[in-house]
Coordinates of C-alpha atoms in Angstrom, one line a residue:
Chain A
X1179 CA -5.1 34.3 12.8
X1180 CA -3.2 32.9 9.9
X1181 CA -4.6 33.8 6.5
X1182 CA -3.9 32.5 2.9
X1183 CA -5.1 34.1 -0.3
X1184 CA -4.5 32.4 -3.6
X1185 CA -4.8 34.1 -7.0
X1186 CA -6.0 33.7 -9.6
X1187 CA -9.0 31.5 -8.7
X1188 CA -8.8 29.9 -12.2
X1189 CA -6.2 30.0 -14.9
X1190 CA -6.4 28.7 -18.4
X1191 CA -3.2 28.2 -20.4
X1192 CA -2.2 26.8 -23.7
X1193 CA 0.3 24.0 -23.7
X1194 CA 3.7 25.5 -23.5
X1195 CA 2.5 28.8 -22.1
X1196 CA 4.4 29.5 -18.9
X1197 CA 2.8 31.3 -16.0
X1198 CA 2.7 31.7 -12.2
X1199 CA 0.3 31.1 -9.4
X1200 CA 0.3 33.3 -6.3
X1201 CA -0.1 32.6 -2.6
X1202 CA -0.2 35.6 -0.3
X1203 CA -0.1 34.9 3.4
X1204 CA -0.1 36.4 6.9
X1205 CA 1.2 34.2 9.7
X1206 CA 2.6 34.5 13.2
X1207 CA 6.0 32.9 12.8
X1208 CA 6.2 30.8 9.7
X1209 CA 7.0 27.2 10.3
X1210 CA 6.4 26.1 6.7
X1211 CA 4.5 26.9 3.5
X1212 CA 3.1 24.0 1.6
X1213 CA 2.0 23.4 -2.0
X1214 CA -0.4 20.6 -2.8
X1215 CA -1.8 19.4 -6.1
X1216 CA -5.4 18.1 -6.2
X1217 CA -6.9 16.2 -9.2
X1218 CA -10.7 16.0 -9.6
X1219 CA -12.2 13.4 -7.3
X1220 CA -9.0 12.8 -5.4
X1221 CA -7.3 14.1 -2.2
X1222 CA -4.6 16.7 -2.2
X1223 CA -1.1 15.4 -2.9
X1224 CA 2.0 17.0 -1.4
X1225 CA 4.3 18.9 -3.8
X1226 CA 6.7 21.2 -1.8
X1227 CA 7.5 22.7 1.6
X1228 CA 9.3 26.0 1.9
X1229 CA 10.6 27.2 5.2
X1230 CA 12.3 30.6 4.8
X1231 CA 12.3 33.6 2.5
X1232 CA 14.6 33.1 -0.5
X1233 CA 14.1 29.3 -0.6
X1234 CA 13.2 27.6 -3.9
X1235 CA 12.2 24.1 -4.7
X1236 CA 11.8 22.4 -8.2
X1237 CA 10.0 19.4 -9.5
X1238 CA 9.8 18.7 -13.2
X1239 CA 8.0 21.8 -14.7
X1240 CA 7.1 23.3 -11.3
X1241 CA 9.2 25.7 -9.2
X1242 CA 8.1 27.1 -5.9
X1243 CA 9.6 30.3 -4.4
X1244 CA 9.0 32.1 -1.1
X1245 CA 9.3 35.6 0.2
X1246 CA 8.2 37.0 3.5
X1247 CA 4.7 37.8 2.3
X1248 CA 4.0 35.4 -0.6
X1249 CA 4.9 32.3 -2.5
X1250 CA 4.8 31.7 -6.3
X1251 CA 4.3 28.4 -8.1
X1252 CA 5.9 28.8 -11.5
X1253 CA 4.8 26.5 -14.2
X1254 CA 7.2 26.3 -17.2
X1255 CA 6.0 25.0 -20.5
X1256 CA 2.9 23.3 -19.0
X1257 CA 1.3 20.2 -20.4
X1258 CA -2.3 19.1 -20.2
X1259 CA -1.4 16.6 -17.5
X1260 CA -0.5 19.6 -15.3
X1261 CA -4.2 20.5 -15.2
X1262 CA -5.4 20.3 -11.5
X1263 CA -6.2 22.5 -8.5
X1264 CA -3.1 23.8 -6.7
X1265 CA -3.5 24.4 -3.0
X1266 CA -1.3 26.5 -0.8
X1267 CA -1.1 26.2 3.0
X1268 CA 0.8 27.9 5.8
X1269 CA 1.8 26.6 9.2
X1270 CA 2.5 29.1 11.9
X1271 CA 3.6 29.0 15.5
X1272 CA 0.4 30.4 17.0
X1273 CA -1.2 28.3 19.7
X1274 CA 1.6 25.8 19.6
X1275 CA -0.5 23.3 17.7
X1276 CA 1.0 24.0 14.3
X1277 CA -2.1 23.3 12.3
X1278 CA -1.9 24.4 8.6
X1279 CA -4.3 26.9 7.1
X1280 CA -5.3 26.3 3.5
X1281 CA -6.1 28.7 0.8
X1282 CA -9.0 28.2 -1.6
X1283 CA -6.8 27.0 -4.4
X1284 CA -6.1 27.9 -8.1
X1285 CA -7.8 25.7 -10.7
X1286 CA -5.4 25.3 -13.6
X1287 CA -6.5 24.0 -17.0
X1288 CA -3.9 23.5 -19.7
X1289 CA -5.3 23.1 -23.2
X1290 CA -3.4 21.0 -25.8
Chain B
X354 CA -3.3 -0.4 -1.2
X355 CA -3.8 3.3 -0.3
X356 CA -2.0 4.5 2.8
X357 CA -5.0 6.5 3.9
X358 CA -8.3 4.8 3.3
X359 CA -11.7 6.5 3.6
X360 CA -15.0 4.6 3.6
X361 CA -17.5 5.0 2.1
X362 CA -16.4 6.9 -1.0
X363 CA -19.9 8.1 -1.7
X364 CA -22.9 8.4 0.6
X365 CA -26.4 9.7 0.2
X366 CA -28.5 10.2 3.3
X367 CA -31.6 12.0 4.5
X368 CA -31.9 15.0 6.8
X369 CA -31.9 13.9 10.4
X370 CA -30.0 10.6 9.9
X371 CA -26.9 9.7 11.8
X372 CA -24.0 8.7 9.7
X373 CA -20.4 7.8 10.2
X374 CA -17.4 8.3 7.9
X375 CA -14.4 6.2 8.6
X376 CA -10.7 6.7 8.1
X377 CA -7.8 4.2 8.5
X378 CA -4.1 4.6 7.8
X379 CA -1.1 2.4 7.4
X380 CA 1.5 5.1 7.5
X381 CA 2.1 4.8 11.2
X382 CA 1.4 8.5 11.8
X383 CA 0.2 9.8 15.1
X384 CA -1.7 12.8 13.8
X385 CA -5.0 12.6 12.0
X386 CA -7.4 15.2 10.7
X387 CA -10.9 15.6 9.2
X388 CA -11.5 18.4 6.6
X389 CA -14.5 19.3 4.5
X390 CA -14.2 20.9 1.1
X391 CA -16.9 23.0 -0.5
X392 CA -16.6 24.6 -4.0
X393 CA -14.9 28.0 -3.7
X394 CA -14.2 27.6 0.0
X395 CA -11.2 25.4 0.1
X396 CA -10.3 22.9 2.9
X397 CA -11.7 23.7 6.3
X398 CA -10.7 21.8 9.4
X399 CA -13.4 20.0 11.4
X400 CA -11.4 18.1 14.0
X401 CA -7.9 16.9 14.6
X402 CA -6.2 14.4 16.9
X403 CA -2.5 14.3 17.8
X404 CA -2.8 10.9 19.5
X405 CA -5.4 8.4 20.7
X406 CA -6.2 10.4 23.8
X407 CA -6.1 13.8 22.2
X408 CA -9.1 15.3 20.3
X409 CA -9.4 18.9 19.3
X410 CA -12.0 21.0 17.6
X411 CA -11.2 22.7 14.3
X412 CA -12.8 25.9 12.9
X413 CA -16.1 24.2 11.9
X414 CA -16.8 21.5 14.5
X415 CA -20.5 22.3 15.2
X416 CA -22.7 19.4 14.1
X417 CA -19.9 16.9 14.0
X418 CA -18.2 14.5 16.4
X419 CA -15.2 12.3 16.2
X420 CA -13.7 9.1 17.7
X421 CA -10.1 8.0 17.7
X422 CA -10.5 4.3 18.1
X423 CA -6.8 3.5 17.7
X424 CA -3.7 5.2 16.3
X425 CA -4.7 4.1 12.8
X426 CA -8.4 4.8 13.0
X427 CA -10.3 8.1 13.2
X428 CA -14.0 8.3 12.4
X429 CA -16.2 11.3 11.9
X430 CA -19.9 11.3 12.8
X431 CA -22.8 13.5 11.9
X432 CA -25.3 13.1 14.6
X433 CA -28.3 14.5 12.7
X434 CA -27.3 15.3 9.2
X435 CA -28.6 18.5 7.5
X436 CA -28.4 19.6 3.8
X437 CA -25.6 22.1 4.4
X438 CA -23.4 19.3 5.4
X439 CA -23.4 18.2 1.8
X440 CA -19.7 18.3 0.9
X441 CA -16.5 16.4 0.1
X442 CA -14.9 15.1 3.3
X443 CA -11.2 14.3 3.6
X444 CA -9.2 12.5 6.2
X445 CA -5.5 13.3 6.5
X446 CA -2.5 12.1 8.5
X447 CA 0.9 13.6 9.4
X448 CA 3.9 12.5 11.4
X449 CA 4.3 14.6 14.5
X450 CA 7.8 13.3 15.1
X451 CA 9.2 15.4 12.3
X452 CA 9.2 19.2 11.9
X453 CA 7.8 19.0 8.4
X454 CA 4.2 18.1 9.3
X455 CA 3.4 17.1 5.7
X456 CA -0.2 15.9 5.4
X457 CA -1.2 12.8 3.5
X458 CA -4.8 12.7 2.3
X459 CA -7.3 10.0 1.6
X460 CA -9.3 9.9 -1.6
X461 CA -12.3 11.6 0.1
X462 CA -16.0 10.8 0.8
X463 CA -18.6 12.6 -1.2
X464 CA -21.6 13.1 1.1
X465 CA -25.0 14.3 0.0
X466 CA -27.7 15.1 2.5
X467 CA -31.2 15.3 1.0

């Protein structure tokens, strides 16, 4: 059974204070690891997909990295508009259906 | 207009009532999903469908049923609503024709069962 654990559950930062969110996973044959952003009252919005260890993706102040056991979402010099819940999901090969398994998310608040 | 549209956005109902949540999409995707989200529990899969004739149970399907009326429409029913079905419900779609399987979510339906 695929499993995803995200930490911390909540993170408060000052504007400009860089930090990282962690996503630890166990999966039978990784097909993809996904990061989503969810704003209050809205559905999750896709950010990145990573497919193999060593891969990195960047978008503005966000950088996602992947190892064989975990992924990090690095936030450099965050701004208040980066405040949101960040969800990690993994998609494995088990069962052939390739359904993603989501973590519980990290709630990020960036204070001005 | 939103690519994935959920109706209603908010619903209050009473225990024992039958309700239906609807989802329609204009993305042309073949795959559709229903999730519920509870505080502290993340997204949990209720049902999913890979095409009109394919319906599959997710991890928490008890008490729910679905109907895929067309490629673009996927509805979720609660046959007899109970208070612990109070949650935020999301519909999502993805393109099975690509290896990426990125999911696109609707804005959600907030359901309260009294």
